[in-house]
Amino acid sequence: MALVIQSWGEVQKIPNYEEVAGQLLFKNIFKVEPSAQKIFSFAETYSLGDEALYVDPKFVKHSTSVIEMVTAAVKLLEQDDMDTLTSVLKDLGKRHALYDVLPAHYPIVGEALIMTLAAALGDAFTEDVKKEWLNIADVIFTTMLAGADA
């Protein structure tokens, strides 16, 4: 857990990190699974790879809110407040289920998150850091899916 907290602190040092990381995360999601773009209402009018999507105010709002959620989750991990984190993640999973997010979508986001962290951290993204993020992502997605099933 310490490497997740430390590495996310490094991401937060990037100027305007919420927008930068949010844009990169979603570019990676759409790279891993191009059809994922169709899930997002804010992306309906854009063709795949259209750079204008990434400055659309609705996209920016959503992508930055995703990064803000990662920041909040890491902070709760750092505070060892697992009860609150579990509750927040289950609620998030329930909301995602309402938008027809399927269990198959979670690994796509996980892969895109790892790609995003690798790009943002460069040489600091070691195998140990990757392993910790993969473990945390698994816990996050399992908890969100539990909320989606509730």
Tab-separated table of N, CA and C in Angstrom, residues 20-117:
chain	number	residue	atom	x	y	z
A	20	VAL	N	-4.676	16.250	-16.705
A	20	VAL	CA	-3.650	15.526	-17.461
A	20	VAL	C	-3.848	14.016	-17.305
A	21	ALA	N	-3.962	13.569	-16.070
A	21	ALA	CA	-4.126	12.128	-15.826
A	21	ALA	C	-5.483	11.635	-16.314
A	22	GLY	N	-6.514	12.463	-16.162
A	22	GLY	CA	-7.846	12.075	-16.633
A	22	GLY	C	-7.878	11.882	-18.139
A	23	GLN	N	-7.283	12.827	-18.849
A	23	GLN	CA	-7.239	12.709	-20.306
A	23	GLN	C	-6.445	11.472	-20.724
A	24	LEU	N	-5.309	11.259	-20.097
A	24	LEU	CA	-4.475	10.113	-20.447
A	24	LEU	C	-5.179	8.798	-20.112
A	25	LEU	N	-5.846	8.751	-18.963
A	25	LEU	CA	-6.570	7.540	-18.584
A	25	LEU	C	-7.619	7.188	-19.630
A	26	PHE	N	-8.411	8.169	-20.047
A	26	PHE	CA	-9.469	7.870	-21.009
A	26	PHE	C	-8.917	7.594	-22.405
A	27	LYS	N	-7.838	8.242	-22.789
A	27	LYS	CA	-7.197	7.884	-24.058
A	27	LYS	C	-6.757	6.423	-24.015
A	28	ASN	N	-6.240	6.018	-22.869
A	28	ASN	CA	-5.800	4.627	-22.726
A	28	ASN	C	-6.978	3.660	-22.695
A	29	ILE	N	-8.064	4.047	-22.049
A	29	ILE	CA	-9.268	3.203	-22.065
A	29	ILE	C	-9.707	2.974	-23.503
A	30	PHE	N	-9.774	4.046	-24.280
A	30	PHE	CA	-10.241	3.945	-25.662
A	30	PHE	C	-9.209	3.249	-26.562
A	31	LYS	N	-7.943	3.273	-26.162
A	31	LYS	CA	-6.910	2.535	-26.896
A	31	LYS	C	-7.057	1.037	-26.622
A	32	VAL	N	-7.265	0.682	-25.358
A	32	VAL	CA	-7.416	-0.724	-24.983
A	32	VAL	C	-8.692	-1.304	-25.580
A	33	GLU	N	-9.769	-0.536	-25.516
A	33	GLU	CA	-11.066	-1.013	-26.015
A	33	GLU	C	-11.803	0.145	-26.698
A	34	PRO	N	-11.587	0.315	-28.001
A	34	PRO	CA	-12.200	1.434	-28.717
A	34	PRO	C	-13.724	1.517	-28.555
A	35	SER	N	-14.385	0.388	-28.454
A	35	SER	CA	-15.852	0.425	-28.325
A	35	SER	C	-16.302	1.013	-26.994
A	36	ALA	N	-15.392	1.144	-26.038
A	36	ALA	CA	-15.749	1.724	-24.736
A	36	ALA	C	-16.201	3.179	-24.869
A	37	GLN	N	-15.765	3.852	-25.911
A	37	GLN	CA	-16.151	5.256	-26.090
A	37	GLN	C	-17.664	5.392	-26.182
A	38	LYS	N	-18.335	4.375	-26.719
A	38	LYS	CA	-19.790	4.432	-26.903
A	38	LYS	C	-20.545	4.440	-25.580
A	39	ILE	N	-19.903	4.018	-24.497
A	39	ILE	CA	-20.553	3.953	-23.193
A	39	ILE	C	-20.831	5.351	-22.637
A	40	PHE	N	-20.014	6.305	-23.021
A	40	PHE	CA	-20.065	7.641	-22.431
A	40	PHE	C	-20.896	8.586	-23.290
A	41	SER	N	-21.943	9.130	-22.696
A	41	SER	CA	-22.839	10.023	-23.441
A	41	SER	C	-22.104	11.252	-23.967
A	42	PHE	N	-21.118	11.739	-23.223
A	42	PHE	CA	-20.381	12.925	-23.668
A	42	PHE	C	-19.529	12.658	-24.902
A	43	ALA	N	-19.342	11.392	-25.254
A	43	ALA	CA	-18.491	11.042	-26.390
A	43	ALA	C	-19.276	10.654	-27.635
A	44	GLU	N	-20.591	10.653	-27.533
A	44	GLU	CA	-21.440	10.162	-28.631
A	44	GLU	C	-21.235	10.889	-29.953
A	45	THR	N	-20.966	12.171	-29.886
A	45	THR	CA	-20.864	12.951	-31.122
A	45	THR	C	-19.446	13.001	-31.690
A	46	TYR	N	-18.521	12.295	-31.064
A	46	TYR	CA	-17.132	12.323	-31.506
A	46	TYR	C	-16.748	10.991	-32.133
A	47	SER	N	-15.963	11.082	-33.190
A	47	SER	CA	-15.440	9.846	-33.779
A	47	SER	C	-14.229	9.393	-32.955
A	48	LEU	N	-13.903	8.144	-33.082
A	48	LEU	CA	-12.785	7.577	-32.344
A	48	LEU	C	-11.498	8.314	-32.695
A	49	GLY	N	-10.773	8.737	-31.691
A	49	GLY	CA	-9.510	9.436	-31.910
A	49	GLY	C	-9.648	10.928	-32.123
A	50	ASP	N	-10.868	11.448	-32.076
A	50	ASP	CA	-11.092	12.886	-32.260
A	50	ASP	C	-10.574	13.625	-31.029
A	51	GLU	N	-9.521	14.388	-31.207
A	51	GLU	CA	-8.890	15.105	-30.095
A	51	GLU	C	-9.824	16.134	-29.460
A	52	ALA	N	-10.833	16.591	-30.202
A	52	ALA	CA	-11.775	17.577	-29.655
A	52	ALA	C	-12.530	17.015	-28.450
A	53	LEU	N	-12.717	15.705	-28.410
A	53	LEU	CA	-13.385	15.081	-27.266
A	53	LEU	C	-12.689	15.445	-25.967
A	54	TYR	N	-11.363	15.485	-25.980
A	54	TYR	CA	-10.589	15.629	-24.759
A	54	TYR	C	-10.581	17.047	-24.194
A	55	VAL	N	-11.180	17.983	-24.913
A	55	VAL	CA	-11.347	19.338	-24.376
A	55	VAL	C	-12.821	19.681	-24.184
A	56	ASP	N	-13.702	18.759	-24.536
A	56	ASP	CA	-15.134	18.959	-24.315
A	56	ASP	C	-15.361	19.120	-22.808
A	57	PRO	N	-16.080	20.165	-22.396
A	57	PRO	CA	-16.289	20.399	-20.960
A	57	PRO	C	-16.909	19.204	-20.221
A	58	LYS	N	-17.791	18.462	-20.868
A	58	LYS	CA	-18.392	17.291	-20.210
A	58	LYS	C	-17.357	16.189	-20.003
A	59	PHE	N	-16.487	16.009	-21.004
A	59	PHE	CA	-15.403	15.040	-20.859
A	59	PHE	C	-14.475	15.456	-19.730
A	60	VAL	N	-14.052	16.717	-19.743
A	60	VAL	CA	-13.118	17.202	-18.726
A	60	VAL	C	-13.716	17.032	-17.329
A	61	LYS	N	-14.985	17.353	-17.195
A	61	LYS	CA	-15.641	17.206	-15.890
A	61	LYS	C	-15.611	15.747	-15.439
A	62	HIS	N	-15.965	14.838	-16.333
A	62	HIS	CA	-16.003	13.423	-15.964
A	62	HIS	C	-14.603	12.875	-15.690
A	63	SER	N	-13.677	13.146	-16.576
A	63	SER	CA	-12.332	12.569	-16.420
A	63	SER	C	-11.637	13.108	-15.175
A	64	THR	N	-11.823	14.383	-14.879
A	64	THR	CA	-11.210	14.921	-13.658
A	64	THR	C	-11.897	14.361	-12.417
A	65	SER	N	-13.191	14.102	-12.491
A	65	SER	CA	-13.873	13.526	-11.322
A	65	SER	C	-13.386	12.100	-11.060
A	66	VAL	N	-13.039	11.381	-12.109
A	66	VAL	CA	-12.482	10.030	-11.931
A	66	VAL	C	-11.139	10.121	-11.198
A	67	ILE	N	-10.308	11.051	-11.608
A	67	ILE	CA	-9.003	11.215	-10.958
A	67	ILE	C	-9.178	11.722	-9.530
A	68	GLU	N	-10.138	12.603	-9.306
A	68	GLU	CA	-10.417	13.051	-7.940
A	68	GLU	C	-10.853	11.884	-7.062
A	69	MET	N	-11.594	10.933	-7.637
A	69	MET	CA	-12.006	9.747	-6.882
A	69	MET	C	-10.799	8.878	-6.545
A	70	VAL	N	-9.864	8.746	-7.488
A	70	VAL	CA	-8.641	7.991	-7.191
A	70	VAL	C	-7.875	8.669	-6.048
A	71	THR	N	-7.785	9.982	-6.110
A	71	THR	CA	-7.101	10.735	-5.050
A	71	THR	C	-7.777	10.500	-3.703
A	72	ALA	N	-9.100	10.552	-3.679
A	72	ALA	CA	-9.835	10.328	-2.437
A	72	ALA	C	-9.629	8.910	-1.919
A	73	ALA	N	-9.635	7.933	-2.828
A	73	ALA	CA	-9.433	6.541	-2.432
A	73	ALA	C	-8.037	6.336	-1.850
A	74	VAL	N	-7.031	6.922	-2.477
A	74	VAL	CA	-5.658	6.800	-1.980
A	74	VAL	C	-5.545	7.466	-0.604
A	75	LYS	N	-6.213	8.595	-0.441
A	75	LYS	CA	-6.188	9.275	0.867
A	75	LYS	C	-6.822	8.395	1.944
A	76	LEU	N	-7.932	7.741	1.619
A	76	LEU	CA	-8.571	6.843	2.586
A	76	LEU	C	-7.679	5.638	2.890
A	77	LEU	N	-6.974	5.146	1.881
A	77	LEU	CA	-5.991	4.083	2.121
A	77	LEU	C	-4.910	4.557	3.085
A	78	GLU	N	-4.422	5.759	2.834
A	78	GLU	CA	-3.368	6.327	3.670
A	78	GLU	C	-3.845	6.491	5.115
A	79	GLN	N	-5.112	6.855	5.279
A	79	GLN	CA	-5.689	7.029	6.615
A	79	GLN	C	-6.145	5.700	7.225
A	80	ASP	N	-6.008	4.630	6.461
A	80	ASP	CA	-6.444	3.296	6.877
A	80	ASP	C	-7.928	3.296	7.252
A	81	ASP	N	-8.725	4.066	6.487
A	81	ASP	CA	-10.167	4.161	6.723
A	81	ASP	C	-10.882	3.248	5.732
A	82	MET	N	-10.750	1.965	5.957
A	82	MET	CA	-11.278	0.983	5.012
A	82	MET	C	-12.810	0.938	5.012
A	83	ASP	N	-13.437	1.228	6.140
A	83	ASP	CA	-14.903	1.218	6.180
A	83	ASP	C	-15.478	2.277	5.240
A	84	THR	N	-14.943	3.479	5.320
A	84	THR	CA	-15.418	4.550	4.432
A	84	THR	C	-15.091	4.229	2.986
A	85	LEU	N	-13.882	3.740	2.739
A	85	LEU	CA	-13.480	3.409	1.369
A	85	LEU	C	-14.392	2.332	0.790
A	86	THR	N	-14.690	1.315	1.571
A	86	THR	CA	-15.570	0.240	1.105
A	86	THR	C	-16.950	0.789	0.779
A	87	SER	N	-17.479	1.631	1.630
A	87	SER	CA	-18.802	2.224	1.407
A	87	SER	C	-18.824	3.080	0.138
A	88	VAL	N	-17.805	3.912	-0.018
A	88	VAL	CA	-17.710	4.782	-1.200
A	88	VAL	C	-17.613	3.938	-2.475
A	89	LEU	N	-16.797	2.901	-2.451
A	89	LEU	CA	-16.613	2.074	-3.643
A	89	LEU	C	-17.869	1.278	-3.984
A	90	LYS	N	-18.563	0.779	-2.982
A	90	LYS	CA	-19.816	0.061	-3.252
A	90	LYS	C	-20.852	0.999	-3.858
A	91	ASP	N	-20.949	2.213	-3.335
A	91	ASP	CA	-21.872	3.202	-3.916
A	91	ASP	C	-21.489	3.536	-5.351
A	92	LEU	N	-20.205	3.667	-5.589
A	92	LEU	CA	-19.718	3.955	-6.937
A	92	LEU	C	-20.056	2.814	-7.888
A	93	GLY	N	-19.893	1.595	-7.426
A	93	GLY	CA	-20.249	0.429	-8.237
A	93	GLY	C	-21.733	0.399	-8.563
A	94	LYS	N	-22.551	0.731	-7.587
A	94	LYS	CA	-23.998	0.759	-7.804
A	94	LYS	C	-24.363	1.809	-8.869
A	95	ARG	N	-23.733	2.986	-8.779
A	95	ARG	CA	-24.000	4.038	-9.776
A	95	ARG	C	-23.536	3.611	-11.171
A	96	HIS	N	-22.381	2.959	-11.244
A	96	HIS	CA	-21.886	2.514	-12.544
A	96	HIS	C	-22.800	1.455	-13.161
A	97	ALA	N	-23.389	0.620	-12.348
A	97	ALA	CA	-24.319	-0.394	-12.861
A	97	ALA	C	-25.523	0.266	-13.523
A	98	LEU	N	-25.944	1.408	-13.002
A	98	LEU	CA	-27.076	2.141	-13.589
A	98	LEU	C	-26.742	2.652	-14.993
A	99	TYR	N	-25.453	2.837	-15.257
A	99	TYR	CA	-24.998	3.297	-16.583
A	99	TYR	C	-24.590	2.137	-17.476
A	100	ASP	N	-25.007	0.932	-17.101
A	100	ASP	CA	-24.719	-0.280	-17.885
A	100	ASP	C	-23.237	-0.607	-17.988
A	101	VAL	N	-22.479	-0.226	-16.962
A	101	VAL	CA	-21.092	-0.657	-16.898
A	101	VAL	C	-21.104	-2.115	-16.457
A	102	LEU	N	-20.451	-2.958	-17.227
A	102	LEU	CA	-20.463	-4.399	-17.009
A	102	LEU	C	-19.181	-4.870	-16.321
A	103	PRO	N	-19.221	-6.029	-15.686
A	103	PRO	CA	-17.992	-6.565	-15.080
A	103	PRO	C	-16.824	-6.644	-16.070
A	104	ALA	N	-17.099	-6.904	-17.320
A	104	ALA	CA	-16.034	-6.995	-18.338
A	104	ALA	C	-15.332	-5.659	-18.570
A	105	HIS	N	-15.966	-4.550	-18.194
A	105	HIS	CA	-15.353	-3.239	-18.398
A	105	HIS	C	-14.257	-2.933	-17.372
A	106	TYR	N	-14.345	-3.531	-16.199
A	106	TYR	CA	-13.405	-3.215	-15.132
A	106	TYR	C	-11.951	-3.551	-15.484
A	107	PRO	N	-11.668	-4.713	-16.067
A	107	PRO	CA	-10.270	-4.988	-16.448
A	107	PRO	C	-9.727	-4.005	-17.493
A	108	ILE	N	-10.598	-3.485	-18.333
A	108	ILE	CA	-10.179	-2.488	-19.331
A	108	ILE	C	-9.682	-1.238	-18.614
A	109	VAL	N	-10.450	-0.790	-17.632
A	109	VAL	CA	-10.056	0.394	-16.854
A	109	VAL	C	-8.772	0.096	-16.082
A	110	GLY	N	-8.663	-1.114	-15.537
A	110	GLY	CA	-7.448	-1.483	-14.817
A	110	GLY	C	-6.216	-1.429	-15.695
A	111	GLU	N	-6.318	-1.978	-16.894
A	111	GLU	CA	-5.189	-1.940	-17.835
A	111	GLU	C	-4.846	-0.503	-18.212
A	112	ALA	N	-5.873	0.299	-18.457
A	112	ALA	CA	-5.650	1.705	-18.818
A	112	ALA	C	-5.025	2.477	-17.658
A	113	LEU	N	-5.431	2.153	-16.432
A	113	LEU	CA	-4.840	2.814	-15.266
A	113	LEU	C	-3.353	2.486	-15.164
A	114	ILE	N	-3.001	1.246	-15.364
A	114	ILE	CA	-1.586	0.849	-15.307
A	114	ILE	C	-0.795	1.565	-16.406
A	115	MET	N	-1.354	1.652	-17.600
A	115	MET	CA	-0.689	2.367	-18.699
A	115	MET	C	-0.500	3.848	-18.345
A	116	THR	N	-1.522	4.428	-17.721
A	116	THR	CA	-1.482	5.843	-17.339
A	116	THR	C	-0.403	6.077	-16.283
A	117	LEU	N	-0.371	5.217	-15.273
A	117	LEU	CA	0.642	5.345	-14.222
A	117	LEU	C	2.043	5.158	-14.787
